[in-house]
Short mmCIF file of N, CA and C in Angstrom, two decimals:
data_model
loop_
_atom_site.label_atom_id
_atom_site.label_comp_id
_atom_site.label_asym_id
_atom_site.label_seq_id
_atom_site.Cartn_x
_atom_site.Cartn_y
_atom_site.Cartn_z
N MET A 1 -40.95 4.30 84.31
CA MET A 1 -40.03 5.36 83.40
C MET A 1 -40.03 4.05 81.61
N SER A 2 -39.99 5.48 81.22
CA SER A 2 -40.67 4.75 80.06
C SER A 2 -38.98 4.35 79.04
N ARG A 3 -39.93 4.22 78.05
CA ARG A 3 -38.32 3.46 77.51
C ARG A 3 -38.41 3.95 76.39
N GLN A 4 -36.75 4.46 75.63
CA GLN A 4 -36.38 5.95 74.69
C GLN A 4 -36.95 4.41 73.35
N ALA A 5 -37.54 6.07 71.82
CA ALA A 5 -37.37 4.57 71.11
C ALA A 5 -35.75 5.44 70.42
N GLY A 6 -35.54 5.03 69.13
CA GLY A 6 -34.53 5.14 68.54
C GLY A 6 -33.71 3.95 68.16
N PHE A 7 -32.22 4.56 67.13
CA PHE A 7 -31.63 3.87 65.89
C PHE A 7 -30.19 3.47 66.83
N SER A 8 -30.44 1.90 66.37
CA SER A 8 -28.86 1.86 67.43
C SER A 8 -27.70 2.49 66.99
N LEU A 9 -25.95 2.39 66.93
CA LEU A 9 -25.45 2.52 66.37
C LEU A 9 -25.55 2.05 65.46
N ILE A 10 -25.47 0.83 65.07
CA ILE A 10 -24.88 -0.14 64.50
C ILE A 10 -25.63 -0.44 62.80
N GLU A 11 -27.76 -0.53 63.96
CA GLU A 11 -28.36 0.35 62.38
C GLU A 11 -27.94 0.92 61.46
N LEU A 12 -27.70 2.08 62.37
CA LEU A 12 -26.66 3.77 61.36
C LEU A 12 -26.04 3.08 60.62
N MET A 13 -25.25 2.08 61.64
CA MET A 13 -24.02 2.41 60.51
C MET A 13 -24.20 1.69 59.42
N ILE A 14 -25.01 0.61 59.77
CA ILE A 14 -25.23 -0.50 58.07
C ILE A 14 -25.67 0.38 57.37
N ALA A 15 -26.58 1.67 57.87
CA ALA A 15 -27.20 2.45 56.77
C ALA A 15 -26.70 3.51 55.75
N VAL A 16 -25.88 3.61 56.59
CA VAL A 16 -24.84 4.40 56.00
C VAL A 16 -23.43 3.61 55.31
N ALA A 17 -23.45 2.22 55.45
CA ALA A 17 -22.47 1.58 54.34
C ALA A 17 -23.38 1.01 53.19
N ILE A 18 -24.73 0.94 53.54
CA ILE A 18 -25.48 0.53 52.53
C ILE A 18 -25.68 1.93 51.73
N ILE A 19 -25.28 3.02 51.81
CA ILE A 19 -25.96 4.72 51.47
C ILE A 19 -25.16 4.14 50.32
N GLY A 20 -23.13 4.58 51.34
CA GLY A 20 -22.11 4.56 50.50
C GLY A 20 -21.95 3.70 49.29
N ILE A 21 -22.69 2.28 49.43
CA ILE A 21 -21.59 1.53 48.41
C ILE A 21 -23.04 1.42 47.05
N ALA A 22 -24.49 2.08 47.78
CA ALA A 22 -25.45 3.02 46.50
C ALA A 22 -24.18 3.84 45.25
N ALA A 23 -24.08 4.54 46.43
CA ALA A 23 -23.06 6.27 46.10
C ALA A 23 -22.05 5.07 44.58
N ALA A 24 -21.22 4.99 45.27
CA ALA A 24 -20.43 4.33 44.19
C ALA A 24 -20.16 3.73 43.53
N VAL A 25 -21.64 2.94 42.92
CA VAL A 25 -22.02 2.24 41.72
C VAL A 25 -22.38 2.99 40.76
N ALA A 26 -23.19 4.03 42.23
CA ALA A 26 -24.53 4.96 41.13
C ALA A 26 -23.22 5.84 40.20
N ILE A 27 -22.65 6.65 41.15
CA ILE A 27 -21.42 8.20 40.41
C ILE A 27 -20.80 7.98 39.48
N PRO A 28 -20.13 6.79 39.25
CA PRO A 28 -19.69 6.00 37.41
C PRO A 28 -20.70 6.19 36.40
N ASN A 29 -21.48 5.64 36.78
CA ASN A 29 -22.94 5.52 35.44
C ASN A 29 -23.54 7.14 34.99
N PHE A 30 -23.10 7.54 36.48
CA PHE A 30 -23.81 9.22 35.99
C PHE A 30 -22.76 10.01 34.75
N THR A 31 -21.46 9.70 35.74
CA THR A 31 -20.71 10.07 34.79
C THR A 31 -20.31 9.88 34.14
N ARG A 32 -20.46 8.66 32.41
CA ARG A 32 -20.53 8.51 31.71
C ARG A 32 -22.40 8.85 31.13
N MET A 33 -23.25 9.08 31.76
CA MET A 33 -24.57 9.25 31.05
C MET A 33 -24.17 11.23 30.86
N TYR A 34 -23.58 11.74 31.27
CA TYR A 34 -23.18 13.31 31.10
C TYR A 34 -21.95 12.83 30.05
N ILE A 35 -20.65 12.52 30.21
CA ILE A 35 -20.27 12.10 28.79
C ILE A 35 -21.10 11.57 28.14
N ASP A 36 -21.34 11.47 27.89
CA ASP A 36 -22.10 10.42 26.39
C ASP A 36 -23.40 11.79 25.61
N TYR A 37 -24.06 11.97 27.33
CA TYR A 37 -24.56 13.70 27.02
C TYR A 37 -23.35 14.67 25.56
N GLU A 38 -22.58 15.29 26.13
CA GLU A 38 -22.28 15.98 26.05
C GLU A 38 -21.06 15.71 24.58
N ALA A 39 -21.26 15.19 24.01
CA ALA A 39 -20.62 13.75 22.84
C ALA A 39 -21.88 13.74 22.65
N ARG A 40 -23.16 13.61 22.61
CA ARG A 40 -24.24 14.37 21.67
C ARG A 40 -24.52 15.49 21.34
N ALA A 41 -24.90 16.20 22.27
CA ALA A 41 -24.66 18.02 22.12
C ALA A 41 -23.93 18.12 21.42
N THR A 42 -22.81 17.97 21.52
CA THR A 42 -21.63 18.31 20.45
C THR A 42 -21.48 18.17 19.36
N ALA A 43 -22.06 17.53 18.10
CA ALA A 43 -22.59 16.12 17.23
C ALA A 43 -23.87 17.11 17.45
N SER A 44 -24.52 17.40 18.19
CA SER A 44 -25.99 17.66 17.75
C SER A 44 -25.60 19.92 17.05
N GLU A 45 -24.21 20.22 17.94
CA GLU A 45 -24.33 21.76 17.41
C GLU A 45 -23.93 21.69 16.54
N ILE A 46 -22.61 20.77 16.28
CA ILE A 46 -22.61 20.43 15.23
C ILE A 46 -23.37 20.98 13.57
N THR A 47 -23.54 19.61 13.89
CA THR A 47 -25.78 19.26 12.90
C THR A 47 -25.44 20.66 12.66
N ARG A 48 -27.00 21.09 13.54
CA ARG A 48 -27.11 22.09 13.54
C ARG A 48 -26.42 23.94 13.26
N HIS A 49 -25.04 23.66 13.38
CA HIS A 49 -24.30 24.45 12.15
C HIS A 49 -24.15 24.44 10.53
N LEU A 50 -24.24 23.13 10.99
CA LEU A 50 -24.47 22.53 9.05
C LEU A 50 -25.39 22.78 8.38
N VAL A 51 -25.99 23.21 8.74
CA VAL A 51 -27.61 22.97 8.26
C VAL A 51 -27.83 24.01 8.12
N LEU A 52 -27.26 25.65 8.69
CA LEU A 52 -27.40 26.49 8.75
C LEU A 52 -26.53 26.90 8.40
N VAL A 53 -25.42 26.88 8.23
CA VAL A 53 -24.74 27.57 6.74
C VAL A 53 -24.89 27.00 5.17
N ARG A 54 -25.11 25.96 5.39
CA ARG A 54 -25.84 25.42 3.98
C ARG A 54 -27.56 25.80 3.60
N THR A 55 -28.38 26.61 4.69
CA THR A 55 -29.44 27.62 3.89
C THR A 55 -28.63 29.17 4.24
N ARG A 56 -27.65 29.17 4.83
CA ARG A 56 -27.58 31.00 4.68
C ARG A 56 -25.87 29.99 2.55
N ALA A 57 -25.97 29.39 2.76
CA ALA A 57 -25.15 29.47 1.21
C ALA A 57 -26.29 29.75 0.52
N MET A 58 -27.43 29.14 0.37
CA MET A 58 -28.14 28.89 -0.97
C MET A 58 -28.93 30.24 -0.73
N THR A 59 -29.00 30.97 0.60
CA THR A 59 -29.96 32.49 0.60
C THR A 59 -29.81 33.55 -0.09
N THR A 60 -27.89 33.40 0.13
CA THR A 60 -27.61 34.81 -0.33
C THR A 60 -27.12 34.14 -1.54
N ASN A 61 -26.76 32.45 -1.63
CA ASN A 61 -26.04 32.99 -3.90
C ASN A 61 -24.54 32.64 -3.62
N GLN A 62 -24.50 32.16 -2.18
CA GLN A 62 -22.23 32.07 -2.16
C GLN A 62 -21.61 30.54 -2.40
N THR A 63 -20.73 30.63 -2.53
CA THR A 63 -20.05 29.51 -2.25
C THR A 63 -19.81 29.51 -0.78
N LEU A 64 -19.98 28.64 1.27
CA LEU A 64 -19.23 29.31 1.42
C LEU A 64 -18.63 27.78 2.59
N ASN A 65 -17.54 28.33 3.56
CA ASN A 65 -16.64 26.94 4.04
C ASN A 65 -16.90 27.70 5.68
N VAL A 66 -17.21 25.99 6.02
CA VAL A 66 -16.78 26.02 7.96
C VAL A 66 -16.11 25.41 7.90
N GLN A 67 -14.63 25.78 9.42
CA GLN A 67 -14.07 25.13 9.39
C GLN A 67 -13.97 25.00 11.27
N ILE A 68 -13.65 23.56 10.95
CA ILE A 68 -13.78 23.12 12.24
C ILE A 68 -12.89 22.49 12.60
N LEU A 69 -12.40 22.64 14.22
CA LEU A 69 -11.73 22.33 14.79
C LEU A 69 -11.92 22.14 16.25
N LEU A 70 -10.89 21.65 17.27
CA LEU A 70 -10.92 20.99 18.68
C LEU A 70 -9.91 21.88 18.85
N VAL A 71 -10.50 22.75 19.68
CA VAL A 71 -8.91 23.85 20.44
C VAL A 71 -8.99 23.48 22.14
N ASN A 72 -8.31 23.44 22.73
CA ASN A 72 -8.37 23.04 24.09
C ASN A 72 -10.15 23.50 24.58
N GLY A 73 -10.87 21.50 24.21
CA GLY A 73 -12.10 21.26 24.26
C GLY A 73 -13.37 22.24 24.15
N VAL A 74 -12.86 23.02 23.59
CA VAL A 74 -13.86 24.21 23.01
C VAL A 74 -14.04 24.01 20.97
N VAL A 75 -15.23 22.65 21.03
CA VAL A 75 -15.42 23.29 19.26
C VAL A 75 -15.41 24.20 19.22
N GLN A 76 -14.51 24.77 17.92
CA GLN A 76 -14.56 25.81 16.55
C GLN A 76 -14.81 26.11 15.64
N MET A 77 -16.28 26.34 15.12
CA MET A 77 -16.19 26.36 13.94
C MET A 77 -16.36 27.76 13.44
N THR A 78 -15.56 27.88 12.25
CA THR A 78 -15.50 29.34 11.70
C THR A 78 -15.80 29.29 9.72
N THR A 79 -17.03 30.05 9.64
CA THR A 79 -17.70 30.27 8.26
C THR A 79 -17.16 31.68 7.56
N THR A 80 -17.02 31.24 6.57
CA THR A 80 -16.07 32.23 4.73
C THR A 80 -16.71 31.38 3.40
N ASN A 81 -16.79 32.94 2.90
CA ASN A 81 -16.81 32.89 2.04
C ASN A 81 -15.09 32.45 0.78
N LEU A 82 -15.44 32.91 0.01
CA LEU A 82 -14.76 32.11 -0.81
C LEU A 82 -13.83 32.75 -0.80
N ALA A 83 -13.89 33.95 -0.38
CA ALA A 83 -12.38 35.27 -0.92
C ALA A 83 -11.79 35.50 1.03
N GLY A 84 -12.79 34.48 1.35
CA GLY A 84 -11.70 34.48 3.21
C GLY A 84 -12.50 35.10 4.25
N ALA A 85 -13.33 36.01 3.29
CA ALA A 85 -14.66 36.74 4.33
C ALA A 85 -15.50 36.92 5.71
N PRO A 86 -15.17 36.46 6.49
CA PRO A 86 -16.58 35.65 7.62
C PRO A 86 -17.69 35.52 7.16
N ALA A 87 -18.25 35.38 6.55
CA ALA A 87 -20.09 34.40 6.48
C ALA A 87 -20.85 35.03 7.18
N LEU A 88 -20.62 34.42 8.89
CA LEU A 88 -21.76 34.53 9.78
C LEU A 88 -20.82 35.43 10.99
N GLN A 89 -21.86 36.07 12.18
CA GLN A 89 -20.86 36.75 12.59
C GLN A 89 -19.79 36.17 13.80
N GLY A 90 -18.85 36.05 13.63
CA GLY A 90 -17.94 35.87 14.72
C GLY A 90 -18.08 34.13 14.29
N VAL A 91 -17.34 33.77 15.33
CA VAL A 91 -16.96 32.20 15.54
C VAL A 91 -17.90 31.49 16.55
N THR A 92 -18.31 29.68 16.08
CA THR A 92 -19.52 29.53 16.88
C THR A 92 -19.15 28.75 17.64
N THR A 93 -19.11 28.44 18.90
CA THR A 93 -18.43 27.44 20.12
C THR A 93 -19.26 26.56 20.70
N VAL A 94 -18.40 25.23 20.75
CA VAL A 94 -19.28 24.43 21.81
C VAL A 94 -18.45 23.85 22.44
N ASN A 95 -18.64 24.22 23.94
CA ASN A 95 -17.77 23.36 24.70
C ASN A 95 -17.72 21.46 24.96
N ALA A 96 -17.05 21.06 24.64
CA ALA A 96 -16.77 19.65 24.69
C ALA A 96 -14.72 19.02 25.65
N GLY A 97 -15.44 19.72 26.33
CA GLY A 97 -14.51 19.17 27.99
C GLY A 97 -13.67 18.02 27.95
N HIS A 98 -14.61 16.93 27.48
CA HIS A 98 -14.41 15.68 27.55
C HIS A 98 -14.69 14.69 26.59
N MET A 99 -13.90 15.45 25.15
CA MET A 99 -14.64 15.20 23.79
C MET A 99 -13.06 14.32 24.16
N THR A 100 -12.58 13.06 23.63
CA THR A 100 -11.41 13.27 22.27
C THR A 100 -11.56 13.86 20.93
N PRO A 101 -9.77 13.56 20.03
CA PRO A 101 -10.53 14.10 19.10
C PRO A 101 -10.93 14.51 18.01
N LEU A 102 -11.79 14.99 17.77
CA LEU A 102 -13.05 14.91 16.09
C LEU A 102 -11.71 14.27 15.44
N VAL A 103 -12.91 12.96 14.98
CA VAL A 103 -11.56 12.11 13.81
C VAL A 103 -12.45 12.21 12.41
N PHE A 104 -12.26 13.42 11.09
CA PHE A 104 -13.15 14.41 10.03
C PHE A 104 -12.65 12.40 8.97
N ASN A 105 -13.26 12.55 8.72
CA ASN A 105 -13.58 11.37 7.60
C ASN A 105 -12.74 9.73 7.60
N ASN A 106 -12.88 8.83 8.81
CA ASN A 106 -12.06 8.26 9.72
C ASN A 106 -10.76 8.33 9.45
N GLY A 107 -10.37 10.07 10.05
CA GLY A 107 -9.12 10.12 9.70
C GLY A 107 -8.04 10.46 8.70
N ALA A 108 -8.85 10.11 7.60
CA ALA A 108 -8.28 10.76 6.41
C ALA A 108 -7.99 12.23 6.52
N ILE A 109 -8.08 13.06 7.90
CA ILE A 109 -7.50 14.25 7.11
C ILE A 109 -7.80 14.62 8.91
N ALA A 110 -6.56 15.32 9.13
CA ALA A 110 -5.75 15.99 10.08
C ALA A 110 -7.06 16.46 10.83
N ASN A 111 -7.04 17.05 12.53
CA ASN A 111 -7.70 18.04 12.87
C ASN A 111 -7.55 19.43 11.69
N GLY A 112 -9.10 19.97 12.34
CA GLY A 112 -9.20 21.93 11.35
C GLY A 112 -10.07 20.59 9.58
N GLY A 113 -10.80 20.08 9.69
CA GLY A 113 -11.27 19.87 8.26
C GLY A 113 -12.16 21.07 7.83
N VAL A 114 -12.17 21.10 6.21
CA VAL A 114 -13.37 22.55 5.73
C VAL A 114 -14.67 21.74 4.96
N VAL A 115 -15.74 22.07 5.39
CA VAL A 115 -16.51 21.80 4.69
C VAL A 115 -17.51 22.65 4.60
N GLN A 116 -17.55 22.62 2.51
CA GLN A 116 -18.20 23.27 1.92
C GLN A 116 -19.46 24.42 1.09
N PHE A 117 -19.81 24.36 1.04
CA PHE A 117 -21.46 24.60 0.54
C PHE A 117 -21.59 25.78 -0.79
N ASN A 118 -21.62 25.20 -1.79
CA ASN A 118 -22.02 26.30 -2.89
C ASN A 118 -23.28 26.64 -3.01
N SER A 119 -23.86 27.90 -3.48
CA SER A 119 -25.04 28.21 -3.98
C SER A 119 -26.30 27.17 -3.62
N TYR A 120 -26.33 25.89 -3.94
CA TYR A 120 -27.33 25.05 -4.45
C TYR A 120 -27.42 24.39 -3.63
N GLY A 121 -26.76 24.45 -2.30
CA GLY A 121 -26.47 24.13 -0.78
C GLY A 121 -25.84 22.86 -0.82
N ILE A 122 -25.49 21.93 -2.29
CA ILE A 122 -24.85 20.67 -2.01
C ILE A 122 -23.39 21.06 -1.46
N ARG A 123 -22.78 19.49 -1.14
CA ARG A 123 -21.26 19.67 -0.51
C ARG A 123 -20.05 19.31 -1.48
N THR A 124 -19.63 20.22 -1.75
CA THR A 124 -18.48 20.28 -2.61
C THR A 124 -17.52 20.23 -2.30
N SER A 125 -15.76 19.90 -2.53
CA SER A 125 -15.11 20.04 -2.00
C SER A 125 -13.70 20.91 -1.82
N VAL A 126 -13.12 21.21 -0.83
CA VAL A 126 -12.08 21.93 -1.20
C VAL A 126 -11.57 20.33 -0.42
N PRO A 127 -10.53 20.74 -2.23
CA PRO A 127 -8.93 20.03 -2.52
C PRO A 127 -7.89 19.28 -0.88
N GLY A 128 -8.43 17.40 -0.26
CA GLY A 128 -7.37 16.97 0.68
C GLY A 128 -8.26 17.87 2.02
N THR A 129 -9.18 18.23 2.10
CA THR A 129 -9.51 19.26 3.45
C THR A 129 -11.36 18.90 3.02
N GLY A 130 -12.56 18.52 2.05
CA GLY A 130 -13.11 18.59 2.10
C GLY A 130 -13.46 16.01 3.17
N VAL A 131 -14.43 17.18 3.64
CA VAL A 131 -14.94 16.60 4.49
C VAL A 131 -16.71 16.04 5.21
N GLN A 132 -16.77 14.74 4.79
CA GLN A 132 -18.23 13.73 4.35
C GLN A 132 -18.51 13.48 5.74
N ASN A 133 -17.47 13.91 6.77
CA ASN A 133 -18.49 13.22 7.86
C ASN A 133 -17.46 13.18 9.60
N ILE A 134 -17.79 13.49 10.83
CA ILE A 134 -16.85 14.17 12.44
C ILE A 134 -17.41 12.29 12.18
N THR A 135 -16.39 12.16 13.55
CA THR A 135 -16.76 11.48 14.81
C THR A 135 -16.77 12.11 15.44
N ILE A 136 -17.70 12.00 17.03
CA ILE A 136 -17.69 13.06 17.77
C ILE A 136 -17.33 11.64 18.97
N GLY A 137 -17.02 12.33 20.26
CA GLY A 137 -16.93 10.24 20.75
C GLY A 137 -16.17 11.80 22.83
N GLY A 138 -16.61 11.07 23.90
CA GLY A 138 -15.47 11.28 25.04
C GLY A 138 -15.20 10.54 24.78
N THR A 139 -14.18 10.11 26.96
CA THR A 139 -13.71 9.33 27.52
C THR A 139 -13.94 9.78 28.97
N LEU A 140 -14.05 8.73 29.59
CA LEU A 140 -13.87 8.46 31.01
C LEU A 140 -12.91 7.86 31.08
N GLY A 141 -11.99 8.07 32.05
CA GLY A 141 -10.38 7.21 32.46
C GLY A 141 -9.46 7.52 31.20
N GLY A 142 -10.03 7.39 30.37
CA GLY A 142 -8.64 7.08 28.90
C GLY A 142 -10.04 5.98 28.41
N VAL A 143 -10.88 5.87 28.46
CA VAL A 143 -11.64 4.38 28.10
C VAL A 143 -13.14 5.31 27.20
N PRO A 144 -12.77 5.08 25.91
CA PRO A 144 -13.99 6.07 25.31
C PRO A 144 -14.91 5.91 25.73
N THR A 145 -15.88 5.80 25.56
CA THR A 145 -18.03 6.55 25.80
C THR A 145 -18.28 6.17 24.65
N ALA A 146 -19.75 6.99 24.30
CA ALA A 146 -20.33 6.79 22.98
C ALA A 146 -19.83 7.28 21.92
N GLN A 147 -19.71 6.88 20.91
CA GLN A 147 -19.52 8.25 19.74
C GLN A 147 -20.60 8.72 18.52
N TYR A 148 -20.31 9.63 17.93
CA TYR A 148 -21.45 9.78 17.30
C TYR A 148 -20.92 10.51 16.14
N ARG A 149 -20.69 10.49 15.17
CA ARG A 149 -21.13 10.42 13.58
C ARG A 149 -21.53 12.27 12.61
N VAL A 150 -21.36 12.78 12.45
CA VAL A 150 -21.87 13.64 11.61
C VAL A 150 -22.10 12.94 10.45
N ASN A 151 -23.02 13.09 9.39
CA ASN A 151 -22.72 12.62 8.35
C ASN A 151 -22.99 13.62 7.33
N ILE A 152 -22.16 14.28 6.18
CA ILE A 152 -22.74 15.30 5.19
C ILE A 152 -23.06 14.91 3.64
N ALA A 153 -24.08 14.36 3.75
CA ALA A 153 -24.15 13.73 1.56
C ALA A 153 -23.21 14.18 0.69
N PRO A 154 -23.63 14.14 0.06
CA PRO A 154 -22.81 15.00 -0.82
C PRO A 154 -24.60 16.09 -2.13
N SER A 155 -25.88 15.26 -1.20
CA SER A 155 -26.57 16.77 -1.42
C SER A 155 -26.48 17.34 -0.44
N GLY A 156 -25.35 17.76 0.66
CA GLY A 156 -25.91 18.30 1.75
C GLY A 156 -26.41 18.47 3.26
N THR A 157 -26.89 17.87 2.77
CA THR A 157 -27.66 17.26 4.11
C THR A 157 -26.95 16.93 5.28
N SER A 158 -27.52 16.69 6.23
CA SER A 158 -26.32 16.42 7.19
C SER A 158 -26.98 15.85 7.84
N GLY A 159 -26.37 15.00 9.32
CA GLY A 159 -27.51 13.61 9.60
C GLY A 159 -26.17 13.51 11.05
N LEU A 160 -27.16 12.93 11.73
CA LEU A 160 -26.72 12.58 13.30
C LEU A 160 -26.70 11.15 13.60
N VAL A 161 -25.64 10.30 13.48
CA VAL A 161 -26.13 8.98 14.46
C VAL A 161 -24.99 8.43 15.52
N ARG A 162 -25.71 7.15 16.38
CA ARG A 162 -24.75 6.59 16.82
C ARG A 162 -24.03 6.02 15.90
N VAL A 163 -23.18 5.55 16.90
CA VAL A 163 -21.60 4.34 16.24
C VAL A 163 -21.87 3.39 17.36
#
């Protein structure tokens, strides 16, 4: 009779234990990496929207306001002219389920900051609500993850940096 080749139960249990330990170490890192990605994507989308509004203000020769809110895990950006009429169709939204509340001007402005661009593309200020920077970050189990800051220069240009 020939001897059958295969793995013993002990060898299989050792392999399963090694895979379980590797998964226990890797999954939290993948989760953190995804939340960091989500924070960067949210910050990038806000930056892109600000560039779009600035360009629209210059091409239409009018002053435009962008109100930025975080509502139930969704960043909402509403663009209006000085009369309050919509300047872009609809409300631009970005899903941001794992984000901490947006921080405007290092906490000086409550949720709902307004960025205003005049017809020259220069950032102007609505008294008490003029936003110069927005900090976006995620949280995992109550612990902050990567933080990104959208800076809006007086000239109107917007930039994104990791804090």
